[in-house]
Amino acid sequence: MTVTIILAILIILLLTGMPLAFAMGVATTAYLYMTGIDAGMLAQRMTASVDSFLILAIPFFYLAGELMNACRLTDRIINMSRALVGHIHGGLAQVNIFASMIFSGMSGSATADTTALGSVLIPAMKKEGYPAPFSAAVTVASALVGPMIPPSVALVIYGTLANVSIGRLLVAGIIPGIVIIASQMIFTYFVARKHGYPRYPRASLGEITKSVKDGGPALLFPVIIVGGILLGVFSPTEAAAVAVLYGLVLGFLYRQMGLRKLCTVMVNVGLGSCRILLIVAASAAFSWVMVRENVPQGIGHAISTISHQPLIVLGIVLVVLLLVGLFMVASSAEIVLTPILVPVVMQFGIDPVHFGVLMVFTLIIGGATPPVGILMFIAQDIAKISHAQMVRAMIPFYIPLFFAVVLLAAFPQITLLLPNLVFGS
């Protein structure tokens, strides 16, 4: 009964528009009052959750991504992608998808990917004769790889909340990210052939070499992070700090980083990090309530009445995550659900690293689905199309997205191959 009341309070507060962190804080406070527990427990749980060296990776990765965006490497990434994949059917659409994979290794954000690449490639695709809705849909679908390939703030948050190795998580996201991009490129290939979309002449070896040289700094960004972690040179948090230093050096070398711009970036990152960490802290207190009331065990028992097969259990949880993603921002849903669902899936022998990668990707698909779908609103604004046009254009792209989810869920070896090779099984 107590849990029902607390969840009702949380839902009502969220429906009234109260920010998630405050809604969870109020719900937790109500629980403490109803059970007679000292209210100081709220502050204790909140501060303990963010008093961690590992959690410093969140603002560092956030800052590193913003610095790389400020370096304006977008044009270099696009030119390199055009030389490598522009000759495939649907040339500029393929460039859009491939560039998203590279850009995700800089920003780790689907929103940044959609905004930065979309503002350049959507007008360019329209100019080359691609329908505006198709151009916007390609941009949104490919941007979903953003939180998968390191650096990924979403995976760092999951690892912090689930008490899972962040190094394993960052490495685990690489192959699934490639699978997601490959499925979209194959799908786009057949669509482009059907509609006769243009493609570029195959680039010469000299053109490829020059484009890779110019875009090299963007490629080195994830290499430094992942390579340093794999070689044991530094921890994930230290890798994030090194990434910040690399972004600063590039900014000044390319003369794109003045003192005024640096101050603006620092302020934006500071405010953004505070919002994320406040939600993480409030979520830690709220999840303590859920664990204390045996909610994960209750969910696990309810699922076990349906099936004990890990794959079926995982499928049920993923369907729930897809439904949640329709109505809730991915980052908020991840923070609320991770402490609740991880104990549930572990009851059925599901690897928490495998589940973390799937959870992040499944929730981020919500950014490409109505009614929340923030990525869709960004892309349709750039493409100057209606929301109805945007939704219709997105429908075919759900095919490769859902195919990737099913493939990654059915074959955990895809996700766990690299972390098991590097860190051991």
CSV table of C-alpha atoms in Angstrom, one decimal:
chain,number,residue,atom,x,y,z
A,1,MET,CA,0.0,0.0,0.0
A,2,THR,CA,2.8,2.4,0.9
A,3,VAL,CA,4.6,1.8,-2.4
A,4,THR,CA,1.4,2.4,-4.3
A,5,ILE,CA,0.9,5.8,-2.6
A,6,ILE,CA,4.6,6.8,-3.2
A,7,LEU,CA,4.4,5.9,-6.9
A,8,ALA,CA,1.0,7.7,-7.2
A,9,ILE,CA,2.6,10.8,-5.7
A,10,LEU,CA,5.6,10.6,-8.2
A,11,ILE,CA,3.3,10.2,-11.2
A,12,ILE,CA,1.0,13.0,-10.2
A,13,LEU,CA,3.9,15.4,-9.6
A,14,LEU,CA,5.4,14.5,-13.0
A,15,LEU,CA,2.1,15.0,-14.7
A,16,THR,CA,1.8,18.5,-13.2
A,17,GLY,CA,5.2,19.4,-14.7
A,18,MET,CA,7.4,19.2,-11.7
A,19,PRO,CA,11.1,18.4,-12.6
A,20,LEU,CA,12.0,14.7,-12.1
A,21,ALA,CA,14.6,15.3,-9.4
A,22,PHE,CA,12.1,17.3,-7.2
A,23,ALA,CA,9.3,14.9,-7.8
A,24,MET,CA,11.4,11.9,-6.7
A,25,GLY,CA,12.6,14.0,-3.7
A,26,VAL,CA,9.1,14.8,-2.6
A,27,ALA,CA,7.9,11.2,-3.1
A,28,THR,CA,10.9,9.9,-1.0
A,29,THR,CA,10.2,12.5,1.7
A,30,ALA,CA,6.6,11.4,1.8
A,31,TYR,CA,7.7,7.8,2.3
A,32,LEU,CA,10.1,8.7,5.2
A,33,TYR,CA,7.2,10.6,6.9
A,34,MET,CA,4.8,7.7,6.4
A,35,THR,CA,7.2,5.1,7.8
A,36,GLY,CA,8.6,7.3,10.6
A,37,ILE,CA,12.2,7.3,9.3
A,38,ASP,CA,14.4,10.3,10.1
A,39,ALA,CA,14.1,12.8,7.1
A,40,GLY,CA,17.9,13.1,7.3
A,41,MET,CA,18.1,9.8,5.4
A,42,LEU,CA,17.1,11.7,2.2
A,43,ALA,CA,20.2,13.9,2.4
A,44,GLN,CA,22.4,10.9,3.4
A,45,ARG,CA,21.3,8.8,0.4
A,46,MET,CA,21.6,11.7,-2.0
A,47,THR,CA,25.0,12.8,-1.0
A,48,ALA,CA,26.4,9.3,-0.8
A,49,SER,CA,25.3,8.5,-4.4
A,50,VAL,CA,27.3,11.4,-5.9
A,51,ASP,CA,30.3,11.2,-3.6
A,52,SER,CA,32.2,9.0,-6.1
A,53,PHE,CA,35.3,9.3,-8.2
A,54,LEU,CA,33.7,7.4,-11.0
A,55,ILE,CA,30.8,9.8,-11.3
A,56,LEU,CA,33.2,12.6,-12.2
A,57,ALA,CA,33.3,11.0,-15.6
A,58,ILE,CA,29.9,12.4,-16.3
A,59,PRO,CA,30.8,16.1,-16.3
A,60,PHE,CA,34.2,15.4,-17.9
A,61,PHE,CA,32.7,13.5,-20.8
A,62,TYR,CA,30.0,16.1,-21.1
A,63,LEU,CA,32.7,18.8,-21.2
A,64,ALA,CA,34.8,16.9,-23.7
A,65,GLY,CA,31.9,16.5,-26.1
A,66,GLU,CA,31.1,20.2,-25.9
A,67,LEU,CA,34.7,21.2,-26.6
A,68,MET,CA,34.8,18.9,-29.6
A,69,ASN,CA,31.6,20.4,-30.9
A,70,ALA,CA,33.1,23.9,-30.4
A,71,CYS,CA,36.1,22.8,-32.6
A,72,ARG,CA,33.7,22.6,-35.6
A,73,LEU,CA,34.9,19.3,-36.9
A,74,THR,CA,31.6,18.6,-38.5
A,75,ASP,CA,32.7,19.5,-42.0
A,76,ARG,CA,35.8,17.4,-41.8
A,77,ILE,CA,33.7,14.4,-40.6
A,78,ILE,CA,31.3,14.8,-43.5
A,79,ASN,CA,34.1,15.1,-46.1
A,80,MET,CA,35.8,12.0,-44.7
A,81,SER,CA,32.5,10.1,-44.7
A,82,ARG,CA,31.7,11.2,-48.3
A,83,ALA,CA,35.1,9.8,-49.4
A,84,LEU,CA,34.6,6.5,-47.7
A,85,VAL,CA,30.9,5.7,-48.3
A,86,GLY,CA,29.6,8.3,-50.7
A,87,HIS,CA,29.8,5.9,-53.7
A,88,ILE,CA,27.2,3.6,-52.1
A,89,HIS,CA,23.6,3.9,-53.3
A,90,GLY,CA,22.0,6.8,-51.5
A,91,GLY,CA,25.3,8.6,-51.3
A,92,LEU,CA,24.6,11.6,-49.1
A,93,ALA,CA,22.2,9.5,-46.9
A,94,GLN,CA,24.9,7.0,-46.4
A,95,VAL,CA,27.3,9.8,-45.5
A,96,ASN,CA,24.7,11.0,-43.0
A,97,ILE,CA,24.6,7.6,-41.3
A,98,PHE,CA,28.3,7.0,-41.3
A,99,ALA,CA,29.1,10.5,-40.1
A,100,SER,CA,26.8,9.9,-37.1
A,101,MET,CA,28.9,6.9,-36.1
A,102,ILE,CA,32.1,9.1,-36.1
A,103,PHE,CA,30.4,12.1,-34.5
A,104,SER,CA,29.0,9.8,-31.7
A,105,GLY,CA,32.6,9.1,-30.8
A,106,MET,CA,33.0,12.8,-30.1
A,107,SER,CA,29.8,13.9,-28.5
A,108,GLY,CA,28.2,10.7,-27.1
A,109,SER,CA,24.8,12.4,-27.5
A,110,ALA,CA,22.0,11.8,-29.9
A,111,THR,CA,20.7,15.4,-29.5
A,112,ALA,CA,24.1,16.9,-30.4
A,113,ASP,CA,24.4,14.5,-33.4
A,114,THR,CA,21.0,15.5,-34.7
A,115,THR,CA,21.6,19.2,-34.3
A,116,ALA,CA,25.2,19.4,-35.6
A,117,LEU,CA,25.0,17.0,-38.5
A,118,GLY,CA,21.3,17.7,-39.3
A,119,SER,CA,21.9,21.4,-39.7
A,120,VAL,CA,24.5,20.7,-42.4
A,121,LEU,CA,23.3,17.5,-44.1
A,122,ILE,CA,19.5,18.0,-44.2
A,123,PRO,CA,19.7,21.1,-46.3
A,124,ALA,CA,22.4,19.5,-48.5
A,125,MET,CA,20.3,16.4,-49.0
A,126,LYS,CA,17.3,18.5,-50.0
A,127,LYS,CA,19.5,20.4,-52.5
A,128,GLU,CA,20.5,17.1,-54.1
A,129,GLY,CA,16.9,16.0,-54.6
A,130,TYR,CA,16.2,13.9,-51.5
A,131,PRO,CA,12.7,14.4,-50.1
A,132,ALA,CA,12.9,16.6,-46.9
A,133,PRO,CA,11.0,14.1,-44.7
A,134,PHE,CA,13.4,11.3,-45.8
A,135,SER,CA,16.4,13.5,-45.1
A,136,ALA,CA,15.1,14.3,-41.6
A,137,ALA,CA,14.3,10.7,-40.8
A,138,VAL,CA,17.8,9.4,-41.9
A,139,THR,CA,19.3,12.0,-39.6
A,140,VAL,CA,17.2,11.1,-36.6
A,141,ALA,CA,17.6,7.3,-37.0
A,142,SER,CA,21.3,7.5,-37.4
A,143,ALA,CA,21.7,9.8,-34.4
A,144,LEU,CA,20.5,7.1,-32.1
A,145,VAL,CA,23.9,5.6,-32.2
A,146,GLY,CA,25.2,8.6,-30.2
A,147,PRO,CA,24.9,7.2,-26.7
A,148,MET,CA,26.3,3.8,-27.7
A,149,ILE,CA,29.9,4.5,-28.9
A,150,PRO,CA,32.3,6.0,-26.3
A,151,PRO,CA,32.3,8.5,-24.8
A,152,SER,CA,28.7,7.8,-23.6
A,153,VAL,CA,27.3,9.7,-20.6
A,154,ALA,CA,24.3,7.4,-20.7
A,155,LEU,CA,26.4,4.3,-20.1
A,156,VAL,CA,28.4,6.0,-17.4
A,157,ILE,CA,25.2,6.9,-15.6
A,158,TYR,CA,24.0,3.3,-16.0
A,159,GLY,CA,27.2,1.9,-14.7
A,160,THR,CA,27.2,4.3,-11.7
A,161,LEU,CA,23.6,3.4,-10.7
A,162,ALA,CA,23.9,-0.3,-11.4
A,163,ASN,CA,27.4,-0.6,-9.8
A,164,VAL,CA,28.7,-2.1,-13.0
A,165,SER,CA,32.2,-1.6,-14.5
A,166,ILE,CA,32.1,1.6,-16.6
A,167,GLY,CA,35.2,0.4,-18.5
A,168,ARG,CA,33.3,-2.8,-19.6
A,169,LEU,CA,30.2,-0.8,-20.5
A,170,LEU,CA,32.1,1.7,-22.7
A,171,VAL,CA,33.9,-1.1,-24.5
A,172,ALA,CA,30.6,-3.1,-24.8
A,173,GLY,CA,28.9,-0.3,-26.7
A,174,ILE,CA,31.3,-0.4,-29.7
A,175,ILE,CA,30.2,-3.5,-31.6
A,176,PRO,CA,26.4,-2.8,-31.0
A,177,GLY,CA,27.0,0.7,-32.3
A,178,ILE,CA,28.5,-0.7,-35.5
A,179,VAL,CA,25.6,-3.2,-35.8
A,180,ILE,CA,23.1,-0.3,-35.5
A,181,ILE,CA,24.9,1.7,-38.2
A,182,ALA,CA,25.3,-1.3,-40.5
A,183,SER,CA,21.6,-2.2,-40.3
A,184,GLN,CA,20.6,1.4,-41.2
A,185,MET,CA,23.1,1.6,-44.1
A,186,ILE,CA,21.9,-1.7,-45.6
A,187,PHE,CA,18.2,-0.6,-45.2
A,188,THR,CA,19.0,2.8,-46.8
A,189,TYR,CA,20.9,1.1,-49.7
A,190,PHE,CA,17.7,-0.8,-50.7
A,191,VAL,CA,15.5,2.3,-50.3
A,192,ALA,CA,17.9,4.4,-52.4
A,193,ARG,CA,18.0,1.8,-55.1
A,194,LYS,CA,14.2,1.6,-55.2
A,195,HIS,CA,13.8,5.4,-55.5
A,196,GLY,CA,16.9,6.1,-57.6
A,197,TYR,CA,18.6,8.4,-55.1
A,198,PRO,CA,21.9,9.8,-56.3
A,199,ARG,CA,25.4,8.7,-55.2
A,200,TYR,CA,28.9,10.1,-55.7
A,201,PRO,CA,31.7,8.7,-57.9
A,202,ARG,CA,34.1,6.5,-56.0
A,203,ALA,CA,36.8,8.5,-54.3
A,204,SER,CA,40.4,8.0,-55.3
A,205,LEU,CA,43.0,6.7,-52.9
A,206,GLY,CA,44.5,10.2,-52.7
A,207,GLU,CA,41.1,11.8,-51.8
A,208,ILE,CA,40.5,9.1,-49.2
A,209,THR,CA,43.9,9.7,-47.7
A,210,LYS,CA,43.5,13.4,-47.6
A,211,SER,CA,40.0,13.2,-46.0
A,212,VAL,CA,41.1,10.8,-43.4
A,213,LYS,CA,44.1,13.0,-42.5
A,214,ASP,CA,41.8,16.0,-42.2
A,215,GLY,CA,39.2,14.1,-40.1
A,216,GLY,CA,41.9,12.3,-38.1
A,217,PRO,CA,41.4,14.4,-34.9
A,218,ALA,CA,37.8,13.3,-34.7
A,219,LEU,CA,38.8,9.6,-35.1
A,220,LEU,CA,41.5,9.9,-32.4
A,221,PHE,CA,39.0,11.1,-29.8
A,222,PRO,CA,37.3,7.7,-29.1
A,223,VAL,CA,40.6,5.9,-29.8
A,224,ILE,CA,42.3,7.9,-26.9
A,225,ILE,CA,39.4,7.1,-24.6
A,226,VAL,CA,38.9,3.4,-25.4
A,227,GLY,CA,42.6,2.7,-26.0
A,228,GLY,CA,43.7,4.3,-22.7
A,229,ILE,CA,41.2,2.2,-20.8
A,230,LEU,CA,42.0,-1.0,-22.6
A,231,LEU,CA,45.7,-0.6,-22.1
A,232,GLY,CA,45.2,0.2,-18.5
A,233,VAL,CA,46.8,3.6,-18.8
A,234,PHE,CA,43.9,5.3,-17.0
A,235,SER,CA,40.5,4.7,-15.5
A,236,PRO,CA,37.3,5.8,-17.2
A,237,THR,CA,37.2,9.0,-15.1
A,238,GLU,CA,40.9,9.8,-16.0
A,239,ALA,CA,40.1,9.0,-19.6
A,240,ALA,CA,37.3,11.6,-19.5
A,241,ALA,CA,39.8,14.2,-18.1
A,242,VAL,CA,42.3,13.4,-20.9
A,243,ALA,CA,39.5,13.8,-23.4
A,244,VAL,CA,38.9,17.3,-22.1
A,245,LEU,CA,42.5,18.1,-22.4
A,246,TYR,CA,42.5,16.8,-26.0
A,247,GLY,CA,39.4,18.9,-26.8
A,248,LEU,CA,41.1,22.0,-25.4
A,249,VAL,CA,44.3,21.4,-27.4
A,250,LEU,CA,42.3,21.0,-30.6
A,251,GLY,CA,40.2,24.0,-29.9
A,252,PHE,CA,43.3,26.3,-29.6
A,253,LEU,CA,45.2,24.6,-32.5
A,254,TYR,CA,42.2,25.2,-34.8
A,255,ARG,CA,41.7,28.7,-33.4
A,256,GLN,CA,38.1,27.9,-32.5
A,257,MET,CA,38.5,28.3,-28.8
A,258,GLY,CA,38.7,31.8,-27.3
A,259,LEU,CA,38.4,32.7,-23.7
A,260,ARG,CA,34.8,33.9,-24.1
A,261,LYS,CA,33.7,30.7,-25.9
A,262,LEU,CA,35.5,28.5,-23.3
A,263,CYS,CA,33.6,30.4,-20.5
A,264,THR,CA,30.3,29.8,-22.3
A,265,VAL,CA,31.0,26.1,-22.7
A,266,MET,CA,32.0,25.8,-19.1
A,267,VAL,CA,28.9,27.5,-17.9
A,268,ASN,CA,26.6,25.3,-20.1
A,269,VAL,CA,28.4,22.1,-19.0
A,270,GLY,CA,28.2,23.2,-15.3
A,271,LEU,CA,24.5,23.7,-15.5
A,272,GLY,CA,23.9,20.6,-17.5
A,273,SER,CA,26.0,18.5,-15.1
A,274,CYS,CA,24.2,19.9,-12.1
A,275,ARG,CA,20.9,18.9,-13.6
A,276,ILE,CA,22.1,15.3,-14.3
A,277,LEU,CA,23.8,14.8,-10.9
A,278,LEU,CA,20.8,16.2,-9.0
A,279,ILE,CA,18.5,13.7,-10.8
A,280,VAL,CA,21.1,10.9,-10.0
A,281,ALA,CA,21.1,11.9,-6.4
A,282,ALA,CA,17.4,12.0,-6.1
A,283,SER,CA,17.0,8.7,-7.9
A,284,ALA,CA,19.4,7.1,-5.5
A,285,ALA,CA,17.2,8.0,-2.6
A,286,PHE,CA,14.0,6.9,-4.4
A,287,SER,CA,15.6,3.6,-5.5
A,288,TRP,CA,16.5,3.0,-1.9
A,289,VAL,CA,12.8,3.2,-1.1
A,290,MET,CA,12.0,0.8,-3.9
A,291,VAL,CA,14.6,-1.7,-2.7
A,292,ARG,CA,13.6,-1.4,0.9
A,293,GLU,CA,10.0,-2.2,-0.1
A,294,ASN,CA,11.2,-5.2,-2.2
A,295,VAL,CA,9.8,-3.8,-5.5
A,296,PRO,CA,12.5,-5.4,-7.7
A,297,GLN,CA,11.8,-8.8,-6.1
A,298,GLY,CA,8.1,-8.2,-6.7
A,299,ILE,CA,8.6,-7.4,-10.3
A,300,GLY,CA,10.9,-10.4,-10.7
A,301,HIS,CA,8.2,-12.7,-9.1
A,302,ALA,CA,5.5,-11.3,-11.4
A,303,ILE,CA,7.7,-11.9,-14.5
A,304,SER,CA,8.6,-15.4,-13.3
A,305,THR,CA,4.9,-16.3,-13.4
A,306,ILE,CA,5.1,-15.8,-17.2
A,307,SER,CA,8.4,-17.4,-17.9
A,308,HIS,CA,11.8,-18.3,-16.4
A,309,GLN,CA,13.6,-18.2,-19.8
A,310,PRO,CA,16.1,-15.3,-19.8
A,311,LEU,CA,15.4,-14.3,-23.4
A,312,ILE,CA,11.7,-14.1,-22.9
A,313,VAL,CA,12.2,-12.2,-19.6
A,314,LEU,CA,14.5,-9.8,-21.5
A,315,GLY,CA,12.0,-9.4,-24.3
A,316,ILE,CA,9.3,-8.5,-21.7
A,317,VAL,CA,11.5,-5.9,-20.1
A,318,LEU,CA,12.5,-4.4,-23.4
A,319,VAL,CA,8.9,-4.0,-24.5
A,320,VAL,CA,8.2,-2.2,-21.2
A,321,LEU,CA,11.3,0.1,-21.9
A,322,LEU,CA,10.0,0.8,-25.4
A,323,LEU,CA,6.6,1.9,-24.0
A,324,VAL,CA,8.3,4.0,-21.3
A,325,GLY,CA,10.5,5.6,-23.9
A,326,LEU,CA,7.4,6.8,-25.8
A,327,PHE,CA,6.4,9.1,-22.9
A,328,MET,CA,9.5,9.8,-20.9
A,329,VAL,CA,12.9,11.4,-21.8
A,330,ALA,CA,15.5,8.6,-22.1
A,331,SER,CA,17.9,10.0,-19.5
A,332,SER,CA,15.2,10.4,-16.9
A,333,ALA,CA,13.8,7.0,-17.6
A,334,GLU,CA,17.2,5.4,-17.3
A,335,ILE,CA,18.0,7.0,-14.0
A,336,VAL,CA,14.6,6.0,-12.5
A,337,LEU,CA,14.5,2.4,-13.8
A,338,THR,CA,18.1,1.3,-13.6
A,339,PRO,CA,18.2,0.6,-9.9
A,340,ILE,CA,14.8,-1.2,-10.1
A,341,LEU,CA,15.3,-3.3,-13.2
A,342,VAL,CA,19.0,-4.4,-12.8
A,343,PRO,CA,18.2,-6.6,-9.8
A,344,VAL,CA,15.3,-8.0,-11.7
A,345,VAL,CA,17.2,-9.1,-14.8
A,346,MET,CA,20.1,-10.4,-12.7
A,347,GLN,CA,17.6,-12.8,-11.0
A,348,PHE,CA,17.2,-14.5,-14.3
A,349,GLY,CA,21.0,-14.7,-15.1
A,350,ILE,CA,21.0,-11.8,-17.6
A,351,ASP,CA,24.4,-10.0,-17.7
A,352,PRO,CA,24.1,-6.5,-16.4
A,353,VAL,CA,26.6,-5.1,-19.0
A,354,HIS,CA,24.5,-6.7,-21.8
A,355,PHE,CA,21.3,-5.3,-20.3
A,356,GLY,CA,22.8,-1.9,-19.8
A,357,VAL,CA,23.7,-1.5,-23.5
A,358,LEU,CA,20.2,-2.8,-24.5
A,359,MET,CA,18.5,-0.5,-22.0
A,360,VAL,CA,20.2,2.6,-23.2
A,361,PHE,CA,19.5,1.9,-26.9
A,362,THR,CA,15.9,0.9,-26.3
A,363,LEU,CA,15.1,4.0,-24.3
A,364,ILE,CA,16.9,6.3,-26.7
A,365,ILE,CA,14.6,5.0,-29.5
A,366,GLY,CA,12.0,7.0,-27.6
A,367,GLY,CA,13.7,10.1,-28.8
A,368,ALA,CA,12.7,9.1,-32.3
A,369,THR,CA,9.1,8.2,-31.5
A,370,PRO,CA,6.0,10.4,-30.8
A,371,PRO,CA,4.7,11.9,-28.6
A,372,VAL,CA,8.0,12.9,-26.8
A,373,GLY,CA,10.5,12.4,-29.6
A,374,ILE,CA,12.7,15.4,-29.1
A,375,LEU,CA,15.0,14.3,-31.9
A,376,MET,CA,12.1,14.4,-34.3
A,377,PHE,CA,11.2,17.9,-33.4
A,378,ILE,CA,14.8,19.1,-33.9
A,379,ALA,CA,15.1,17.4,-37.3
A,380,GLN,CA,11.6,18.6,-38.6
A,381,ASP,CA,12.5,22.1,-37.6
A,382,ILE,CA,15.7,22.0,-39.6
A,383,ALA,CA,14.0,20.3,-42.6
A,384,LYS,CA,11.0,22.7,-42.3
A,385,ILE,CA,8.4,19.9,-42.5
A,386,SER,CA,5.3,19.2,-40.4
A,387,HIS,CA,5.2,16.7,-37.5
A,388,ALA,CA,2.9,14.5,-39.5
A,389,GLN,CA,5.4,14.3,-42.3
A,390,MET,CA,8.2,13.6,-39.9
A,391,VAL,CA,6.3,10.7,-38.2
A,392,ARG,CA,5.4,9.1,-41.6
A,393,ALA,CA,9.0,9.3,-42.8
A,394,MET,CA,10.2,7.7,-39.5
A,395,ILE,CA,8.0,4.6,-39.7
A,396,PRO,CA,10.2,2.7,-42.2
A,397,PHE,CA,13.3,3.4,-40.2
A,398,TYR,CA,11.9,1.6,-37.2
A,399,ILE,CA,12.5,-1.6,-39.1
A,400,PRO,CA,16.3,-1.6,-38.9
A,401,LEU,CA,16.1,-0.1,-35.4
A,402,PHE,CA,13.9,-2.9,-34.0
A,403,PHE,CA,16.0,-5.5,-36.0
A,404,ALA,CA,19.1,-4.2,-34.2
A,405,VAL,CA,17.3,-4.5,-30.8
A,406,VAL,CA,16.2,-8.1,-31.5
A,407,LEU,CA,19.6,-9.1,-32.8
A,408,LEU,CA,21.5,-7.7,-29.8
A,409,ALA,CA,19.0,-9.2,-27.4
A,410,ALA,CA,19.1,-12.6,-28.9
A,411,PHE,CA,22.9,-12.8,-29.2
A,412,PRO,CA,24.5,-11.3,-26.1
A,413,GLN,CA,27.9,-12.4,-27.4
A,414,ILE,CA,27.8,-9.4,-29.8
A,415,THR,CA,27.7,-7.1,-26.9
A,416,LEU,CA,30.0,-9.0,-24.5
A,417,LEU,CA,32.7,-10.1,-27.0
A,418,LEU,CA,35.0,-7.1,-26.6
A,419,PRO,CA,34.6,-6.6,-22.8
A,420,ASN,CA,35.2,-10.4,-22.3
A,421,LEU,CA,38.3,-10.3,-24.5
A,422,VAL,CA,39.7,-7.3,-22.7
A,423,PHE,CA,38.6,-7.7,-19.1
A,424,GLY,CA,37.9,-11.4,-19.0
A,425,SER,CA,34.5,-13.1,-18.7
